[in-house]
CSV table of C-alpha atoms and ligand atoms in Angstrom, one decimal:
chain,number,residue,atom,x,y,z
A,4,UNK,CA,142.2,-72.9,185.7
A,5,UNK,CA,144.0,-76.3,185.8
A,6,UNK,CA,142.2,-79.2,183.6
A,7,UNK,CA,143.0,-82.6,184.3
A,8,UNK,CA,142.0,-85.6,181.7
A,9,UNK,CA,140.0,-88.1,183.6
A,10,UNK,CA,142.2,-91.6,182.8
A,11,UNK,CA,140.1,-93.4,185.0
A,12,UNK,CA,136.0,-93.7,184.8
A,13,UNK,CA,136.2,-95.2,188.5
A,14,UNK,CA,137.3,-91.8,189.4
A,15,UNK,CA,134.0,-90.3,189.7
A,16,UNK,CA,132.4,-91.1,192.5
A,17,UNK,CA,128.6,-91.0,193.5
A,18,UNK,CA,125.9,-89.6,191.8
A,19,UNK,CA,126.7,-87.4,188.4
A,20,UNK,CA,124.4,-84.4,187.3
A,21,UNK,CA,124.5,-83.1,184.7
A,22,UNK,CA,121.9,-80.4,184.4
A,23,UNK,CA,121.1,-77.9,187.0
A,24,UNK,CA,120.7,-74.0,186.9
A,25,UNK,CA,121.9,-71.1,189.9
A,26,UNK,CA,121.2,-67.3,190.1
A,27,UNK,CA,123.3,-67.3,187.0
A,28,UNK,CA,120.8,-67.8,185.0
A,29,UNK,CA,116.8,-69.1,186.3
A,30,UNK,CA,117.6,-71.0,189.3
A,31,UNK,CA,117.3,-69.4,192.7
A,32,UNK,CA,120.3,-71.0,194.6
A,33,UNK,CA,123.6,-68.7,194.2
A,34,UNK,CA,126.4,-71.2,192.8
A,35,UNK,CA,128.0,-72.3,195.9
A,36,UNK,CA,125.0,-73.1,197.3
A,37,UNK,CA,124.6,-75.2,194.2
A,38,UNK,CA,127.7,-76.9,194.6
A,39,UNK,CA,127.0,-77.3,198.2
A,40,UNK,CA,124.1,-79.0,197.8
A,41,UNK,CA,125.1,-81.5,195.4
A,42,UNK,CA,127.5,-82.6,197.6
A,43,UNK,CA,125.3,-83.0,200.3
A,44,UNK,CA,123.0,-84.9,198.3
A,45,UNK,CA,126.1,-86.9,197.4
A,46,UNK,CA,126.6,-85.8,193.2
A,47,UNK,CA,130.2,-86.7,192.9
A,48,UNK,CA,130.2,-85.5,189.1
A,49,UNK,CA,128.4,-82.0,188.8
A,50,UNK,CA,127.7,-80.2,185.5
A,51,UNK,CA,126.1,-76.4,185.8
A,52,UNK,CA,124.1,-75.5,182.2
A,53,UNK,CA,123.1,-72.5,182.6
A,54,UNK,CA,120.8,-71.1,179.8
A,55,UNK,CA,122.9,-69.6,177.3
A,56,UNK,CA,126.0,-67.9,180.2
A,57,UNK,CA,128.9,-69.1,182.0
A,58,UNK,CA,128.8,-66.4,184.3
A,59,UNK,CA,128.6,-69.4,187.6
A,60,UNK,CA,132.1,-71.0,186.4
A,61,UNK,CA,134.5,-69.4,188.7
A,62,UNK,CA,132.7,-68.9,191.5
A,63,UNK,CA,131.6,-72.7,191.2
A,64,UNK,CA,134.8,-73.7,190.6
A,65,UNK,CA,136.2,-72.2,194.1
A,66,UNK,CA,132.7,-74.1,195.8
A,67,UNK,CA,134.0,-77.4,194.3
A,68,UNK,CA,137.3,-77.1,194.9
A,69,UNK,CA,136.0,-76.7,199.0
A,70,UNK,CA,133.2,-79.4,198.7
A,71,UNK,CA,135.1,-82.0,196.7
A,72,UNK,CA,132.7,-82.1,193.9
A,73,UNK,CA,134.6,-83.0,190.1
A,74,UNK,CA,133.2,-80.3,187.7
A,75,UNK,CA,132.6,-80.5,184.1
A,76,UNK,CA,131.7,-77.4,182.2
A,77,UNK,CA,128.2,-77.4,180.9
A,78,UNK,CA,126.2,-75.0,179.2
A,79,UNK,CA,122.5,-75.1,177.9
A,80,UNK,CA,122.0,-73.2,174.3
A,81,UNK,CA,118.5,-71.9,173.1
A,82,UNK,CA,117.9,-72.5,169.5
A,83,UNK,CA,115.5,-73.5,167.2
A,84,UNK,CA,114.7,-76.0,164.7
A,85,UNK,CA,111.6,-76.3,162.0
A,86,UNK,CA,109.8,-73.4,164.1
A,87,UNK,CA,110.5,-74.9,168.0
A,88,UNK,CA,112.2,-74.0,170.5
A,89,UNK,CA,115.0,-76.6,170.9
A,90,UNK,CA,117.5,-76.6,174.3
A,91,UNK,CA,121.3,-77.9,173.4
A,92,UNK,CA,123.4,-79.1,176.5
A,93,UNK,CA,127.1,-78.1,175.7
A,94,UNK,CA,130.0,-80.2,178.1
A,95,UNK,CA,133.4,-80.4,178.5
A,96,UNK,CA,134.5,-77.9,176.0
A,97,UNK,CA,137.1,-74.9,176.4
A,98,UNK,CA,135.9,-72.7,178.9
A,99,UNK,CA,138.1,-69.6,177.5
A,100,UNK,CA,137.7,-70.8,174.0
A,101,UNK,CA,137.1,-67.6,172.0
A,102,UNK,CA,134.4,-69.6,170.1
A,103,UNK,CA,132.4,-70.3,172.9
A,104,UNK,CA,132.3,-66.9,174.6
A,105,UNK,CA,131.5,-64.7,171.2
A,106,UNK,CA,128.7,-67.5,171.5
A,107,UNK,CA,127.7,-66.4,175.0
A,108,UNK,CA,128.1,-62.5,174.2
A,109,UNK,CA,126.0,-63.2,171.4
A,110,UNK,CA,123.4,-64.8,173.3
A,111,UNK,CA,123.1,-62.8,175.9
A,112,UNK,CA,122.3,-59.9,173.3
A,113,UNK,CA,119.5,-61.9,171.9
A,114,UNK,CA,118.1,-62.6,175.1
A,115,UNK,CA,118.3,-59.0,176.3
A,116,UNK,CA,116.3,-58.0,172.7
A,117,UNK,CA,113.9,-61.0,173.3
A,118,UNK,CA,113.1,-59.5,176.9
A,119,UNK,CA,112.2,-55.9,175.4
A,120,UNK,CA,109.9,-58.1,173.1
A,121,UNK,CA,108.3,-60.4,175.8
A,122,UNK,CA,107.6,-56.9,177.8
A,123,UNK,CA,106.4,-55.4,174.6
A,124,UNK,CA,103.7,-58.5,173.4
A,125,UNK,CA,103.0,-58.6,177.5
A,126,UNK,CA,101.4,-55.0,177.6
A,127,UNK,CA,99.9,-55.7,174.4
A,128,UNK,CA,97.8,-58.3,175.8
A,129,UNK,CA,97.0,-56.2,178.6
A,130,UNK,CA,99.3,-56.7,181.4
A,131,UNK,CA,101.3,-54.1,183.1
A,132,UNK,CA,104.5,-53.2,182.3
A,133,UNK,CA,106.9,-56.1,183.2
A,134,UNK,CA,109.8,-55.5,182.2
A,135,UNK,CA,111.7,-53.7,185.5
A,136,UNK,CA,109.9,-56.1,187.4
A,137,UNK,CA,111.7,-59.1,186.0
A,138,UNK,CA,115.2,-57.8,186.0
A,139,UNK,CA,115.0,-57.2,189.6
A,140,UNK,CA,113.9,-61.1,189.5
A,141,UNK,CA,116.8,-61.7,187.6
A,142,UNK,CA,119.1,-59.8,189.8
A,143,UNK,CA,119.8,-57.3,187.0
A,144,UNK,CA,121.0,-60.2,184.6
A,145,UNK,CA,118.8,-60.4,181.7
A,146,UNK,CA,115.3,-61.8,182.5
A,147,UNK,CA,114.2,-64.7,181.2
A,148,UNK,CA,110.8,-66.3,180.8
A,149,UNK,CA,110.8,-67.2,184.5
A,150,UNK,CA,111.9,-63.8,185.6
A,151,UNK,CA,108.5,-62.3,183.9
A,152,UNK,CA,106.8,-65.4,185.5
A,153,UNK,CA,107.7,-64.3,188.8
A,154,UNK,CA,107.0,-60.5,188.6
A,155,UNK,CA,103.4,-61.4,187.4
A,156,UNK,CA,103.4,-63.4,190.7
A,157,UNK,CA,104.3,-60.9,192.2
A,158,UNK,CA,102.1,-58.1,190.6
A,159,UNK,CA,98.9,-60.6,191.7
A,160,UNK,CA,98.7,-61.1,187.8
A,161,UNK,CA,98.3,-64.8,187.6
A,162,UNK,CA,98.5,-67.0,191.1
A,163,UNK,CA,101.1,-69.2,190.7
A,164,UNK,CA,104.7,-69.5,188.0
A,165,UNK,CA,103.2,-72.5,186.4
A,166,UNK,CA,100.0,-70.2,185.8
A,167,UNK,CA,102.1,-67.4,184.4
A,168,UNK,CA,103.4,-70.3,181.7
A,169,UNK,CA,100.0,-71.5,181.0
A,170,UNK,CA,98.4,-68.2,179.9
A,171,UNK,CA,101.0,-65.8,178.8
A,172,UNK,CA,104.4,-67.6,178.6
A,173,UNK,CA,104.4,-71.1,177.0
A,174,UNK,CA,104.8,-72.4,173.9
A,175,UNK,CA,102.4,-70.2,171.8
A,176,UNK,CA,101.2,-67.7,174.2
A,177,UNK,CA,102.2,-64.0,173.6
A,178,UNK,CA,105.2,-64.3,175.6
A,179,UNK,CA,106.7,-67.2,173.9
A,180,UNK,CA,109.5,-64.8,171.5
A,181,UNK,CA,111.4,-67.4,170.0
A,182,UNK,CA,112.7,-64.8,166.8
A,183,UNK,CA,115.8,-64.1,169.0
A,184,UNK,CA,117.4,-67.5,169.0
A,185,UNK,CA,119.7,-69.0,166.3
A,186,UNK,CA,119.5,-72.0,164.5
A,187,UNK,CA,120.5,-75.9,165.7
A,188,UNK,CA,123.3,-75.9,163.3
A,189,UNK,CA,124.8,-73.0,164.6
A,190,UNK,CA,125.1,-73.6,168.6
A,191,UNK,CA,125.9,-77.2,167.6
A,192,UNK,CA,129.2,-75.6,165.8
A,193,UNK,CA,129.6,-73.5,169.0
A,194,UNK,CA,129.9,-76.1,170.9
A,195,UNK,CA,131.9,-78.6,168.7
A,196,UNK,CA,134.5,-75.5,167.6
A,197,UNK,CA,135.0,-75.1,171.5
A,198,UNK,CA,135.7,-79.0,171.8
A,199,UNK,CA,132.9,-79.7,173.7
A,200,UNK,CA,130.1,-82.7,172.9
A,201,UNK,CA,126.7,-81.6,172.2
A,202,UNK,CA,123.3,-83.3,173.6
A,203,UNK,CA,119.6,-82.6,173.1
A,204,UNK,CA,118.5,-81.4,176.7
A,205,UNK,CA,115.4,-83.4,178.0
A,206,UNK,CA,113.9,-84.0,174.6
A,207,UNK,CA,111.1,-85.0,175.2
A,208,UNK,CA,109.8,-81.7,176.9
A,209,UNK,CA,109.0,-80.7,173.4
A,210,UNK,CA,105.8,-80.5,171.9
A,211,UNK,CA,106.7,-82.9,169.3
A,212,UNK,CA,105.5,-86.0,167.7
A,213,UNK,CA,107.8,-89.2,168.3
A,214,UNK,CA,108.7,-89.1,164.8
A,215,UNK,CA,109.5,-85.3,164.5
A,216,UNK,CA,111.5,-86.2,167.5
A,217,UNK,CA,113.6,-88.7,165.5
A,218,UNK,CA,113.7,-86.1,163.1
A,219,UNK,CA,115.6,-83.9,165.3
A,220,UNK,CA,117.4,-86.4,166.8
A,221,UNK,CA,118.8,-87.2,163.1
A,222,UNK,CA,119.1,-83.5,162.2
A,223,UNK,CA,121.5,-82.8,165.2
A,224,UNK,CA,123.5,-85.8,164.5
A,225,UNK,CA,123.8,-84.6,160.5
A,226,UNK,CA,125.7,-81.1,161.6
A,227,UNK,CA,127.8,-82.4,164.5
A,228,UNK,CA,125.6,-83.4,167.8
A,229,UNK,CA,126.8,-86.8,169.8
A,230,UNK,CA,123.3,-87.9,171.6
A,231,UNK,CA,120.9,-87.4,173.8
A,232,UNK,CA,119.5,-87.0,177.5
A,233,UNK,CA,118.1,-89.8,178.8
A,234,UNK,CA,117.4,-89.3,182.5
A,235,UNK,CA,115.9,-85.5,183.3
A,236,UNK,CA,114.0,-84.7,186.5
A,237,UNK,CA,110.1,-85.8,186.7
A,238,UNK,CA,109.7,-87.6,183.3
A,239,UNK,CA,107.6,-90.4,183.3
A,240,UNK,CA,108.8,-94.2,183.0
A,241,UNK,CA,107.4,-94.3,179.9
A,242,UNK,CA,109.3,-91.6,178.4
A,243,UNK,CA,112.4,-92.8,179.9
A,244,UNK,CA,111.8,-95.6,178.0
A,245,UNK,CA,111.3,-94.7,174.7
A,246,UNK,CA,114.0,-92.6,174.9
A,247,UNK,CA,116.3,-95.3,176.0
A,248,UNK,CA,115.3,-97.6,173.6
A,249,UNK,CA,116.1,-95.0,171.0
A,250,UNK,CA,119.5,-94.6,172.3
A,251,UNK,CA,119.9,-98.2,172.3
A,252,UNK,CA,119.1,-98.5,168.5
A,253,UNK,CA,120.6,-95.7,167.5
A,254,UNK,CA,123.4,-96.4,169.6
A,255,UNK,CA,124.1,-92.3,171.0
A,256,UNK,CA,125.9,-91.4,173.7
A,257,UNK,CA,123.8,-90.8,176.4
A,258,UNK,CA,124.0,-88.0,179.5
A,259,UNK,CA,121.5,-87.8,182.7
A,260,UNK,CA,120.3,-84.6,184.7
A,261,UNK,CA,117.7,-83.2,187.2
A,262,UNK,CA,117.4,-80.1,185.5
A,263,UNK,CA,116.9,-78.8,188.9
A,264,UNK,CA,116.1,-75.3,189.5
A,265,UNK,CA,115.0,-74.1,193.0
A,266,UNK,CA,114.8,-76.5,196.4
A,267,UNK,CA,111.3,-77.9,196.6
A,268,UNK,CA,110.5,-78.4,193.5
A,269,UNK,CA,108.2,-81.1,192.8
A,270,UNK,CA,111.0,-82.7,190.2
A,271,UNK,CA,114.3,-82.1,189.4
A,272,UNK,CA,115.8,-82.4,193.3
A,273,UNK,CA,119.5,-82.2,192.6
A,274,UNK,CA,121.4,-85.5,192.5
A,275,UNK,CA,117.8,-87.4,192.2
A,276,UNK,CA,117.1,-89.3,189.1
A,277,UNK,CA,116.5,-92.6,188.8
A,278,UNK,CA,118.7,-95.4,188.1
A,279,UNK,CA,120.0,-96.1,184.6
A,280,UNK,CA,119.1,-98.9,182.0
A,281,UNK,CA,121.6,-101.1,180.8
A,282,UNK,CA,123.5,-101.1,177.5
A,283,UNK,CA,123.9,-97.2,177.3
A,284,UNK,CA,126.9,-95.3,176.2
A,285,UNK,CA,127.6,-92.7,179.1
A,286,UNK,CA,128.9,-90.0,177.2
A,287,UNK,CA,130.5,-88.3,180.7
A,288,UNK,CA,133.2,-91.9,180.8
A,289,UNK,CA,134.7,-90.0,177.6
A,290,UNK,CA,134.7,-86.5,179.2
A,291,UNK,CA,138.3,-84.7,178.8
A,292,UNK,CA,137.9,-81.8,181.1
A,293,UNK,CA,136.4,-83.1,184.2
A,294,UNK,CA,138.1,-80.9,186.7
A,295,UNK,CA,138.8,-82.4,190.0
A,296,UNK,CA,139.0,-80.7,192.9
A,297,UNK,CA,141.8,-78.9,194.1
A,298,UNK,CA,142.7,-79.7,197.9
A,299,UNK,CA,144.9,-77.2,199.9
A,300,UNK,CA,147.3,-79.8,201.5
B,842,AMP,P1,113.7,-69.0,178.7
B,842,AMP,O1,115.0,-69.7,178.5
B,842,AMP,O2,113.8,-67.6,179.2
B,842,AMP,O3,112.8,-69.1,177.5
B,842,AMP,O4,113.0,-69.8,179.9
B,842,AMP,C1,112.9,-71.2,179.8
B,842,AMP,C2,112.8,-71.7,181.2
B,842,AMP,O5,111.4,-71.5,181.7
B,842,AMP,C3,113.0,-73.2,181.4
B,842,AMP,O6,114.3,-73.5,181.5
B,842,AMP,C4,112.2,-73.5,182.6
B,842,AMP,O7,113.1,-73.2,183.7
B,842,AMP,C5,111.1,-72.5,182.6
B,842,AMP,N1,109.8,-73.1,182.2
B,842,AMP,C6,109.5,-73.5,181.0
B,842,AMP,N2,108.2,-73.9,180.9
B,842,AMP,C7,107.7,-73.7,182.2
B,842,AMP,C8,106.4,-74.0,182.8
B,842,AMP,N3,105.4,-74.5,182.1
B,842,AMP,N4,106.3,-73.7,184.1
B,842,AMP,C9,107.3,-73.2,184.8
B,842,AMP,N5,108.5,-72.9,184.3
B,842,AMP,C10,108.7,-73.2,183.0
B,843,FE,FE1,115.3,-73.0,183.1
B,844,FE,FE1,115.9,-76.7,179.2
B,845,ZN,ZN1,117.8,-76.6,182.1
């Protein structure tokens, strides 16, 4: 894989995304799809995070090199901090770093056990077993949450994904496992040891006061995280605000992303977010290992 340093900010053309997920992981496009996609809907700067894999990396590199797209790597870590849940956005570290795939080998075993565990607290509260079900979802990957969503779908179990979440797979329900993940210090070092920057993924998707939120914020700072994300798909303005105002204060380095998932979606389209405020420090302007694409000429 050749890496080339970005000199030039004006090199990145059109939109930039940051977050988005494939078959890799819980999305439902394959990764060139993805990548095709983003350059249709004109993302000149694309980041895939999956949750906790690089398994898209190559195969998205080869779809960027043909669509033009500059790549970053990008990762999404699970963690948790004080008892939550807590998503890290790893970028522009050292894809072959042997820090960073141990992390991923490591991760992928906790997800595996987690699954057993979600199946296991699933039957318990009476639902059939789920656990075949969701790795055909997954495509024989490990399943995650949405994976056991989309069985009980499937199995008539609950009527819709988001109902799935509501009863038996948010934060809370029997399905929620969160014992598996590590803490915030330790994918922070991940992703610092691999020379990457660290960011708190959409942070206010947490069920979290404003102040806990600063909290965090100040916690991940303390052991080696850079900032925040700003922009994520379907927040609300006010949100948006408060978390720009935030950033402006505490002046962190900001990064922006749909988060998008599947086509249709009511939020998170790829490439759609709106525009953003003034007097923010774009952490992606500082990015080493933006990797342009490679034309055959
Ligand atoms: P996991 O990493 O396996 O715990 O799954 C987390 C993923 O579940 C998130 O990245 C979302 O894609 C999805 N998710 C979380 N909450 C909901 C929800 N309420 N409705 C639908 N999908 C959700
Ligand atoms: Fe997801
Ligand atoms: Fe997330
Ligand atoms: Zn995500």
């Amino acid at each position: 894989m050749e890496v080339v340093s970005l000199q030039v900010p004006a090199l990145i053309q059109g939109q930039v995304d940051l977050h988005c997920h494939t078959t890799a992981s819980d999305g439902t496009l394959a990764p060139e799809a993805l990548v095709a996609r983003a350059h249709e809907r004109g993302v000149g700067l694309l980041s895939i995070t999956e949750h906790d894999t690089l398994a898209s990396w190559s195969e998205a590199c080869a779809a960027a090199d043909h669509w033009g797209v500059a790549l970053v790597p990008g990762i999404e870590l699970s963690c948790q901090w004080r008892g939550a849940t807590v998503h890290v956005l790893g970028y522009d570290f050292d894809v072959m770093s042997p820090v960073i795939q141990a992390a991923v080998a490591r991760q992928q075993d906790n997800r595996w056990q987690r699954a057993h565990e979600i199946a296991a607290r699933l039957q318990k509260a009476r639902l059939p077993e789920l656990l075949e079900a969701a790795c055909r979802h997954s495509g024989g990957d490990v399943p995650g949450r949405p994976h056991f969503a989309r069985a009980m779908v499937e199995m008539g179990v609950v009527s819709s994904e988001a109902a799935a979440f509501r009863s038996y797979l948010g934060n809370g329900k029997p399905g929620d496992v969160k014992a598996f993940w590590p803490s915030l210090e330790e994918v922070v070092a991940w992703i610092v040891e691999s020379g990457g920057v660290a960011m708190i993924a959409h942070p206010r998707k947490y069920d979290m006061t404003a102040t806990r939120l600063r909290e965090l914020i100040a916690a991940f700072r303390a052991c080696g995280g850079a900032g925040i994300e700003v922009l994520t798909g379907g927040q609300s303005v006010g949100d948006t605000g408060f978390l720009v105002e935030l950033a402006r204060r505490w002046a962190l380095p900001v990064t922006i992303g749909s988060d998008f998932h599947t086509p249709g979606q009511a939020w998170g389209e790829l490439g759609r977010l709106p525009p953003l405020p003034e007097g923010l420090h774009q952490a992606w302007l500082q990015f080493q290992r933006i990797r342009h694409p490679q034309r055959a000429s």
